[in-house]
Amino acid sequence: MKANDDERLRRLRELYEESGAPCRYQRVAEALEVSIRQGVFRPGDALPTQRALAARLNVTTGTATHGYAEAAKRGLVTGVTGRGSFVSAAGSDVDVMPPPAPLPPATAWPDGRDRAPVSFNEESSDGHCRNLGFIAPFENLNPSLHDALCRMMTRMDARAMAELQSYHRPAGMERHREAGALWARRYGVPVSGRDLLVCAGSQHALMTLLTTLCTPGDRLAVETLSYPLLRQLSWRLRLPLVPIRTDACGMLPDALENACRSGGVKAVYLMPSCRNPTLTRMPESRRKELVEVCRRHDVLIIEDDVYALAINAQPAPPFAELAPERTCFVAATSEILGGGLRVAYLCPPQHTLEELERTISYTISMVPPLMAELAAQWITDGTAERTLMAKREEAAARNALARNILDGFPLMSRNSGFFCWLHLPEAWTGRKIASEARKRGVIVAEGEHFQMGHSTAEHGVRLALGGVSSREELARALGIIREILES
């Protein structure tokens, strides 16, 4: 039986008093979080007014307001103008928790048995659910791990293989770093092997940067819609996010300037060539304007251009070339070589290398050398480049399919990107579309999931093109989206 409002407020008071958070507003947010986790409040429930909460907790209304704002940053509550605050509806952890991984249908087990294809589709009430929520870039086109291991055993003697079982310096083995430099240059970053670190994927690289170069309380500037994992990391590391307004070219330099003038902005996070989720591409002129702002205020630039290689377009110079003294570039491999290959190359300013390497040693000791060896082999023997071309070709076909099926709707699409962004009319929200689509067996990523802080939500959904096993399945899923929009 659901507790009445008075009992809920009483429970919130107990949780507030039990909280060990250092500030009162953080204790308010923590009490709200625990109460939601315990089921005192459920998704969609109206929360007490800030005045009522302040009176019960014996705090100022300003503290209660600040506590609600902190809870909103954590994705717990949503404010509706004129109506109050509500517990956020549970959303899928797109970009954070992947669906079950597929197996390439044309691959055999080592004993010769063919293995049946496994799709990304989750079970639903009709037995078939098509996942367009998680970006899984055509995993069936990943290079063969079996073939790679066979080649490795052929070219390496027993001593060299045994070397992969030993401890090495946290930055990575020399040949692995040299391969990383080749891969970083593919992104347009002029770097040598001695100037980078081997990380266990781009998320690990990002975590290494934030824990090393930022301290609790530092502010992190982000675009209004951005990588959802960043919101989770910033909350856990106590790095407040500062949403910066954007236009069709990306982050606005004047808006970043104003945020920096208010103080405390330590770093800015950017995905300049293909922003997740809107595919915005930042031109060279905008990049140079942002560099000038960051130089004036001594702000670090974190450049996470994970989807840049998927876009078959004339590249703009990376921030790592425009401002190497303050840019940390992350060169990812997983989108091309496979999600299970957790290898990325972190290219930071030279004066930070030693400290960042020390953080790697304190956390994971080093990236498993076997994984780094596989990535290096695929990069140096041309497999990575061939796989990239194959994925671009498949992505181009699926983007064309999406543009055809959703013709007449405001769809943002690239020639060869891994996802599309569908703008929605004001009458629709991303969550509403996502809810209707799920009922019909299609998972999409609602725009609200990418919202940073109290920024105004853009009405839209992201449609990942590689999470279904075939173009036919993608066409069915996109047809369902069209039916929902037309209804």
Coordinates of C-alpha atoms in Angstrom, one line a residue:
M1 CA 0.0 0.0 0.0
K2 CA 1.4 3.4 -1.0
A3 CA 2.3 5.6 1.9
N4 CA 0.4 8.9 2.2
D5 CA 2.1 12.3 1.7
D6 CA 2.8 12.8 5.4
E7 CA 4.5 9.4 5.7
R8 CA 6.6 10.1 2.7
L9 CA 7.7 13.4 4.2
R10 CA 8.5 11.7 7.4
R11 CA 10.6 9.1 5.6
L12 CA 12.4 11.9 3.7
R13 CA 13.3 13.5 7.0
E14 CA 14.7 10.3 8.4
L15 CA 16.9 9.8 5.3
Y16 CA 18.0 13.4 5.4
E17 CA 19.2 13.0 9.0
E18 CA 20.9 9.7 8.2
S19 CA 22.8 11.2 5.2
G20 CA 26.5 11.7 5.5
A21 CA 26.8 14.2 2.6
P22 CA 28.9 17.3 3.5
C23 CA 26.4 19.9 2.3
R24 CA 22.7 20.3 3.2
Y25 CA 21.5 20.5 -0.4
Q26 CA 23.5 17.2 -1.1
R27 CA 21.8 15.6 1.9
V28 CA 18.4 16.6 0.4
A29 CA 19.4 15.1 -3.0
E30 CA 20.7 11.9 -1.3
A31 CA 17.4 11.6 0.7
L32 CA 15.4 11.9 -2.5
E33 CA 17.6 9.3 -4.3
V34 CA 17.4 6.7 -1.5
S35 CA 13.6 7.3 -1.2
I36 CA 13.2 6.7 -4.9
R37 CA 15.4 3.6 -4.7
Q38 CA 13.3 2.2 -1.8
G39 CA 10.1 2.8 -3.6
V40 CA 8.8 5.5 -1.3
F41 CA 8.4 7.5 -4.5
R42 CA 7.9 5.8 -7.9
P43 CA 8.4 6.9 -11.5
G44 CA 5.9 9.6 -12.3
D45 CA 5.0 10.5 -8.7
A46 CA 4.7 14.1 -7.8
L47 CA 7.2 15.2 -5.2
P48 CA 6.5 17.6 -2.3
T49 CA 6.7 21.3 -3.1
Q50 CA 10.1 22.8 -2.3
R51 CA 8.4 24.9 0.4
A52 CA 6.8 21.9 2.0
L53 CA 10.0 19.9 1.9
A54 CA 12.0 22.8 3.4
A55 CA 9.5 23.1 6.3
R56 CA 9.7 19.4 7.1
L57 CA 13.5 19.2 6.9
N58 CA 13.9 22.5 8.7
V59 CA 16.1 24.0 5.9
T60 CA 15.7 27.1 3.8
T61 CA 13.6 27.0 0.6
G62 CA 16.8 27.8 -1.2
T63 CA 18.4 24.7 0.1
A64 CA 15.4 22.6 -0.9
T65 CA 15.5 24.2 -4.4
H66 CA 19.3 23.4 -4.7
G67 CA 18.6 19.9 -3.5
Y68 CA 16.0 19.3 -6.2
A69 CA 18.4 20.8 -8.8
E70 CA 21.1 18.3 -7.7
A71 CA 18.6 15.4 -7.9
A72 CA 17.8 16.6 -11.5
K73 CA 21.5 16.5 -12.4
R74 CA 21.5 12.9 -11.3
G75 CA 18.6 12.1 -13.6
L76 CA 16.2 11.4 -10.6
V77 CA 13.6 14.1 -10.9
T78 CA 12.1 16.3 -13.7
G79 CA 10.7 19.8 -13.2
V80 CA 7.5 20.8 -15.2
T81 CA 6.8 24.5 -15.3
G82 CA 3.6 25.3 -13.5
R83 CA 3.1 21.8 -12.2
G84 CA 6.1 21.0 -9.9
S85 CA 8.7 18.2 -9.7
F86 CA 8.2 14.6 -10.5
V87 CA 10.2 11.4 -10.3
S88 CA 11.8 10.7 -13.6
A89 CA 10.5 7.8 -15.6
A90 CA 12.9 4.9 -15.8
G91 CA 14.8 4.9 -19.1
S92 CA 16.9 2.5 -20.9
D93 CA 20.7 2.8 -20.2
V94 CA 21.5 3.4 -23.9
D95 CA 25.3 3.9 -24.4
V96 CA 25.9 2.5 -20.9
M97 CA 24.4 -1.0 -20.7
P98 CA 24.5 -2.8 -24.0
P99 CA 22.1 -5.6 -25.1
P100 CA 23.3 -9.1 -25.5
A101 CA 26.2 -9.3 -28.0
P102 CA 25.7 -11.0 -31.3
L103 CA 27.9 -13.7 -32.9
P104 CA 28.9 -13.3 -36.5
P105 CA 26.7 -15.7 -38.5
A106 CA 29.4 -16.9 -40.9
T107 CA 31.9 -17.9 -38.2
A108 CA 32.5 -21.5 -37.0
W109 CA 33.7 -22.7 -33.6
P110 CA 37.2 -24.1 -33.5
D111 CA 35.9 -27.6 -33.6
G112 CA 34.2 -26.9 -36.9
R113 CA 30.6 -26.6 -35.7
D114 CA 28.7 -23.7 -37.3
R115 CA 27.2 -21.4 -34.7
A116 CA 23.8 -20.0 -35.3
P117 CA 23.5 -16.2 -35.7
V118 CA 22.4 -14.4 -32.6
S119 CA 20.8 -10.9 -33.0
F120 CA 20.7 -8.0 -30.7
N121 CA 17.0 -8.3 -30.5
E122 CA 15.6 -8.6 -27.0
E123 CA 12.5 -10.7 -26.2
S124 CA 9.2 -8.8 -25.9
S125 CA 5.6 -9.6 -25.6
D126 CA 5.4 -10.5 -29.3
G127 CA 8.7 -12.4 -29.1
H128 CA 10.6 -10.0 -31.3
C129 CA 12.1 -6.7 -30.2
R130 CA 14.3 -4.6 -32.5
N131 CA 16.9 -2.6 -30.6
L132 CA 17.7 0.8 -32.2
G133 CA 18.7 2.2 -28.8
F134 CA 22.3 1.0 -28.2
I135 CA 25.0 1.9 -30.8
A136 CA 26.3 -1.4 -31.9
P137 CA 28.1 -0.7 -35.1
F138 CA 27.6 -3.8 -37.3
E139 CA 29.3 -6.3 -35.0
N140 CA 28.9 -9.0 -37.6
L141 CA 31.5 -7.1 -39.7
N142 CA 34.1 -7.2 -36.9
P143 CA 37.4 -8.9 -37.8
S144 CA 37.7 -12.6 -36.9
L145 CA 39.2 -13.1 -33.5
H146 CA 39.9 -16.7 -34.3
D147 CA 41.9 -15.8 -37.4
A148 CA 43.8 -13.1 -35.6
L149 CA 44.8 -15.5 -32.8
C150 CA 45.9 -18.0 -35.3
R151 CA 48.1 -15.5 -37.1
M152 CA 49.5 -14.3 -33.8
M153 CA 50.5 -17.8 -32.9
T154 CA 52.2 -18.2 -36.3
R155 CA 54.2 -15.0 -36.2
M156 CA 55.2 -15.0 -32.5
D157 CA 57.4 -17.6 -30.8
A158 CA 56.8 -19.0 -27.3
R159 CA 58.9 -16.4 -25.7
A160 CA 57.1 -13.5 -27.4
M161 CA 53.7 -15.0 -26.5
A162 CA 54.9 -15.4 -22.8
E163 CA 55.8 -11.8 -22.8
L164 CA 52.1 -10.9 -23.1
Q165 CA 51.5 -12.6 -19.8
S166 CA 54.0 -10.4 -17.9
Y167 CA 53.7 -7.0 -16.3
H168 CA 54.6 -4.0 -18.3
R169 CA 54.7 -0.3 -17.7
P170 CA 51.2 1.2 -17.3
A171 CA 51.5 3.3 -20.5
G172 CA 51.7 0.2 -22.6
M173 CA 54.3 -1.7 -24.5
E174 CA 56.3 0.3 -27.1
R175 CA 55.0 -1.5 -30.1
H176 CA 51.4 -1.1 -28.8
R177 CA 51.9 2.6 -28.4
E178 CA 53.4 3.0 -31.9
A179 CA 50.3 1.2 -33.3
G180 CA 48.2 3.6 -31.3
A181 CA 50.0 6.5 -32.9
L182 CA 49.1 5.1 -36.3
W183 CA 45.5 4.9 -35.3
A184 CA 45.5 8.4 -33.8
R185 CA 46.8 9.8 -37.0
R186 CA 43.8 8.2 -38.7
Y187 CA 41.8 10.7 -36.7
G188 CA 44.1 13.5 -37.8
V189 CA 46.1 13.7 -34.6
P190 CA 49.8 14.2 -35.2
V191 CA 51.3 12.1 -32.4
S192 CA 54.1 9.6 -31.8
G193 CA 54.0 6.4 -29.7
R194 CA 55.9 8.0 -26.8
D195 CA 53.3 10.7 -26.6
L196 CA 50.3 8.6 -25.7
L197 CA 48.9 6.0 -23.3
V198 CA 47.1 2.7 -24.0
C199 CA 43.8 2.6 -22.1
A200 CA 41.1 0.0 -21.6
G201 CA 38.6 1.7 -23.9
S202 CA 37.5 5.3 -24.3
Q203 CA 35.4 5.2 -21.0
H204 CA 38.5 4.2 -19.1
A205 CA 40.4 7.0 -20.8
L206 CA 37.7 9.5 -19.8
M207 CA 37.7 8.2 -16.2
T208 CA 41.5 8.5 -16.1
L209 CA 41.4 12.1 -17.3
L210 CA 38.7 13.2 -14.9
T211 CA 40.2 11.6 -11.8
T212 CA 43.7 12.8 -12.6
L213 CA 43.3 16.4 -13.9
C214 CA 40.1 17.4 -12.1
T215 CA 39.3 17.7 -8.3
P216 CA 35.9 17.6 -6.7
G217 CA 34.1 20.9 -7.2
D218 CA 35.7 21.6 -10.6
R219 CA 33.1 22.4 -13.2
L220 CA 32.9 20.5 -16.5
A221 CA 31.4 22.4 -19.5
V222 CA 29.3 20.2 -21.8
E223 CA 26.9 20.7 -24.7
T224 CA 23.2 20.7 -23.8
L225 CA 22.8 17.2 -25.2
S226 CA 25.9 14.9 -24.8
Y227 CA 27.2 11.5 -23.9
P228 CA 25.0 10.2 -21.0
L229 CA 27.8 8.4 -19.2
L230 CA 29.4 11.7 -18.6
R231 CA 26.5 12.7 -16.4
Q232 CA 27.0 9.6 -14.3
L233 CA 30.7 10.1 -14.0
S234 CA 30.5 13.8 -13.1
W235 CA 28.0 13.0 -10.3
R236 CA 30.2 10.2 -8.8
L237 CA 33.3 12.3 -9.1
R238 CA 31.6 15.5 -7.7
L239 CA 32.3 17.5 -10.9
P240 CA 29.3 19.7 -11.6
L241 CA 28.2 19.8 -15.2
V242 CA 27.7 23.2 -16.8
P243 CA 25.4 22.9 -19.9
I244 CA 26.5 25.3 -22.7
R245 CA 24.1 26.4 -25.3
T246 CA 24.6 25.2 -28.9
D247 CA 23.5 26.0 -32.4
A248 CA 23.8 24.1 -35.7
C249 CA 27.6 24.4 -35.5
G250 CA 27.9 23.1 -31.9
M251 CA 28.9 24.8 -28.7
L252 CA 28.5 28.6 -28.7
P253 CA 31.8 30.4 -27.8
D254 CA 30.0 33.3 -26.1
A255 CA 28.1 31.0 -23.9
L256 CA 31.3 29.1 -22.9
E257 CA 32.9 32.5 -22.3
N258 CA 30.2 33.5 -19.9
A259 CA 30.4 30.2 -18.0
C260 CA 34.2 30.5 -17.7
R261 CA 33.8 34.1 -16.4
S262 CA 31.6 32.8 -13.6
G263 CA 34.6 30.7 -12.4
G264 CA 35.4 27.1 -11.7
V265 CA 35.3 25.7 -15.2
K266 CA 38.2 23.3 -15.4
A267 CA 37.5 21.4 -18.6
V268 CA 35.2 21.3 -21.6
Y269 CA 34.0 18.0 -23.1
L270 CA 33.4 17.9 -26.9
M271 CA 32.5 15.5 -29.7
P272 CA 33.3 17.8 -32.5
S273 CA 33.0 15.7 -35.7
C274 CA 29.9 13.7 -34.9
R275 CA 28.1 14.8 -31.7
N276 CA 26.1 12.1 -29.9
P277 CA 23.1 12.1 -30.3
T278 CA 22.5 14.9 -32.9
L279 CA 25.3 14.3 -35.4
T280 CA 26.3 18.0 -35.2
R281 CA 29.6 18.6 -37.0
M282 CA 31.7 21.6 -35.8
P283 CA 33.4 23.6 -38.5
E284 CA 37.0 24.7 -38.3
S285 CA 36.1 28.3 -37.6
R286 CA 34.0 27.3 -34.5
R287 CA 36.8 25.1 -33.2
K288 CA 39.2 28.0 -33.4
E289 CA 36.8 30.3 -31.5
L290 CA 36.4 27.8 -28.7
V291 CA 40.2 27.3 -28.5
E292 CA 40.6 31.0 -28.0
V293 CA 38.1 31.0 -25.1
C294 CA 39.8 28.0 -23.5
R295 CA 43.2 29.7 -23.8
R296 CA 42.0 32.9 -22.2
H297 CA 40.6 31.0 -19.2
D298 CA 43.1 28.1 -19.0
V299 CA 40.5 25.5 -19.7
L300 CA 41.3 21.9 -20.6
I301 CA 39.7 20.4 -23.7
I302 CA 38.6 16.8 -23.7
E303 CA 38.1 15.7 -27.3
D304 CA 36.2 12.4 -27.6
D305 CA 35.6 12.0 -31.3
V306 CA 34.6 8.4 -31.1
Y307 CA 32.3 8.5 -34.2
A308 CA 34.6 10.6 -36.4
L309 CA 35.9 7.7 -38.5
A310 CA 32.4 6.5 -39.3
I311 CA 31.7 9.7 -41.1
N312 CA 33.0 9.7 -44.6
A313 CA 33.5 13.5 -44.9
Q314 CA 36.2 16.0 -45.2
P315 CA 37.6 16.3 -41.7
A316 CA 38.2 19.5 -39.8
P317 CA 41.5 19.8 -37.9
P318 CA 41.1 18.2 -34.4
F319 CA 41.4 20.3 -31.3
A320 CA 44.5 18.2 -30.6
E321 CA 46.2 19.9 -33.6
L322 CA 44.8 23.4 -32.9
A323 CA 45.6 23.4 -29.2
P324 CA 48.0 20.5 -28.3
E325 CA 49.1 22.2 -25.1
R326 CA 45.6 21.7 -23.5
T327 CA 43.8 19.0 -25.5
C328 CA 43.3 15.4 -24.4
F329 CA 42.3 13.4 -27.4
V330 CA 40.7 9.9 -27.1
A331 CA 41.3 7.6 -30.1
A332 CA 38.8 4.7 -29.7
T333 CA 38.9 1.4 -31.5
S334 CA 35.9 -0.5 -30.2
E335 CA 33.4 0.9 -32.7
I336 CA 35.5 -0.4 -35.6
L337 CA 37.2 -3.5 -34.2
G338 CA 34.5 -4.7 -31.8
G339 CA 32.9 -3.7 -28.5
G340 CA 34.7 -6.5 -26.6
L341 CA 38.1 -5.1 -27.6
R342 CA 38.5 -2.6 -24.8
V343 CA 41.5 -0.6 -26.2
A344 CA 41.7 3.1 -26.8
Y345 CA 44.7 5.5 -27.1
L346 CA 44.8 8.6 -24.9
C347 CA 46.8 11.5 -26.4
P348 CA 47.1 14.2 -23.7
P349 CA 49.3 17.3 -23.3
Q350 CA 52.9 16.2 -22.7
H351 CA 53.2 17.7 -19.2
T352 CA 50.3 15.5 -18.0
L353 CA 51.6 12.1 -19.3
E354 CA 53.4 11.1 -16.2
E355 CA 50.6 11.8 -13.8
L356 CA 48.0 10.1 -16.1
E357 CA 50.2 7.0 -16.4
R358 CA 50.4 6.9 -12.6
T359 CA 46.6 6.9 -12.4
I360 CA 46.5 3.9 -14.7
S361 CA 49.0 2.1 -12.5
Y362 CA 46.8 2.8 -9.4
T363 CA 43.6 1.6 -11.1
I364 CA 44.1 -1.3 -13.5
S365 CA 47.9 -1.6 -13.4
M366 CA 47.9 -1.8 -17.2
V367 CA 45.7 -2.7 -20.2
P368 CA 45.9 -6.5 -20.7
P369 CA 48.8 -6.9 -23.2
L370 CA 47.0 -9.6 -25.2
M371 CA 44.2 -7.1 -26.0
A372 CA 46.6 -4.4 -26.9
E373 CA 48.5 -6.9 -29.1
L374 CA 45.4 -7.8 -31.0
A375 CA 44.5 -4.1 -31.6
A376 CA 48.1 -3.4 -32.7
Q377 CA 48.1 -6.4 -35.1
W378 CA 44.8 -5.3 -36.8
I379 CA 46.0 -1.7 -37.1
T380 CA 49.4 -2.5 -38.6
D381 CA 48.3 -5.3 -41.0
G382 CA 45.5 -3.2 -42.5
T383 CA 42.6 -5.2 -41.0
A384 CA 41.4 -2.1 -39.1
E385 CA 41.3 0.0 -42.3
R386 CA 39.4 -2.7 -44.2
T387 CA 36.9 -3.2 -41.4
L388 CA 36.3 0.6 -41.3
M389 CA 35.6 0.7 -45.0
A390 CA 33.2 -2.3 -44.8
K391 CA 31.3 -0.7 -41.9
R392 CA 31.1 2.7 -43.7
E393 CA 29.6 0.9 -46.7
E394 CA 27.0 -0.9 -44.6
A395 CA 26.3 2.4 -42.7
A396 CA 25.8 4.3 -46.0
A397 CA 23.2 1.7 -47.1
R398 CA 21.4 1.9 -43.8
N399 CA 21.4 5.7 -43.7
A400 CA 19.9 5.7 -47.2
L401 CA 17.2 3.3 -46.0
A402 CA 16.4 5.5 -43.0
R403 CA 16.1 8.6 -45.2
N404 CA 13.8 6.8 -47.6
I405 CA 11.5 5.3 -45.0
L406 CA 11.3 8.4 -42.9
D407 CA 11.0 10.8 -45.8
G408 CA 9.0 13.8 -44.9
F409 CA 10.1 13.9 -41.3
P410 CA 13.0 16.0 -40.0
L411 CA 15.7 13.3 -39.9
M412 CA 19.3 14.2 -39.4
S413 CA 21.5 11.7 -41.2
R414 CA 25.0 11.4 -42.4
N415 CA 26.3 9.5 -45.5
S416 CA 27.9 6.8 -43.4
G417 CA 27.2 7.4 -39.7
F418 CA 26.2 4.8 -37.2
F419 CA 23.0 6.5 -36.0
C420 CA 20.4 9.1 -37.0
W421 CA 18.7 11.9 -35.1
L422 CA 14.9 12.3 -35.5
H423 CA 13.5 15.7 -34.6
L424 CA 10.0 15.6 -33.1
P425 CA 7.1 18.0 -33.2
E426 CA 6.3 19.9 -30.0
A427 CA 3.3 17.6 -29.4
W428 CA 5.7 14.6 -29.0
T429 CA 8.5 14.1 -26.5
G430 CA 11.3 11.6 -26.9
R431 CA 10.0 9.6 -23.9
K432 CA 6.5 9.4 -25.4
I433 CA 7.9 8.1 -28.7
A434 CA 10.2 5.7 -26.9
S435 CA 7.3 4.4 -24.8
E436 CA 5.0 3.9 -27.9
A437 CA 7.8 2.3 -29.8
R438 CA 8.6 -0.2 -27.1
K439 CA 5.0 -1.3 -26.9
R440 CA 5.4 -2.2 -30.6
G441 CA 8.7 -4.0 -30.2
V442 CA 11.2 -1.3 -31.0
I443 CA 13.7 0.3 -28.7
V444 CA 14.9 3.9 -29.4
A445 CA 17.0 6.3 -27.4
E446 CA 14.9 9.3 -26.2
G447 CA 16.5 12.7 -26.4
E448 CA 15.8 13.3 -22.7
H449 CA 18.4 10.6 -21.9
F450 CA 21.2 12.8 -23.3
Q451 CA 20.0 16.0 -21.5
M452 CA 22.7 17.6 -19.4
G453 CA 21.6 19.3 -16.1
H454 CA 18.7 21.8 -16.4
S455 CA 19.2 22.4 -20.1
T456 CA 16.1 22.6 -22.2
A457 CA 15.3 19.3 -23.7
E458 CA 15.4 19.0 -27.5
H459 CA 12.5 16.9 -28.7
G460 CA 14.0 14.0 -30.6
V461 CA 15.1 10.4 -30.6
R462 CA 18.3 8.7 -31.7
L463 CA 18.0 5.8 -34.0
A464 CA 21.0 3.4 -33.9
L465 CA 21.3 1.7 -37.3
G466 CA 23.6 -1.3 -36.4
G467 CA 21.7 -3.0 -33.5
V468 CA 19.5 -5.2 -35.8
S469 CA 20.8 -8.1 -37.8
S470 CA 19.8 -7.0 -41.3
R471 CA 18.6 -4.2 -43.4
E472 CA 15.2 -5.9 -43.6
E473 CA 14.9 -5.9 -39.8
L474 CA 15.9 -2.2 -39.8
A475 CA 13.3 -1.4 -42.4
R476 CA 10.6 -3.0 -40.3
A477 CA 11.7 -1.1 -37.2
L478 CA 11.8 2.2 -39.0
G479 CA 8.4 1.5 -40.5
I480 CA 7.0 1.1 -37.0
I481 CA 8.5 4.5 -36.1
R482 CA 6.8 6.1 -39.1
E483 CA 3.5 4.5 -38.2
I484 CA 3.7 6.0 -34.7
L485 CA 4.5 9.5 -36.1
E486 CA 1.7 9.3 -38.6
S487 CA -0.8 8.2 -35.9

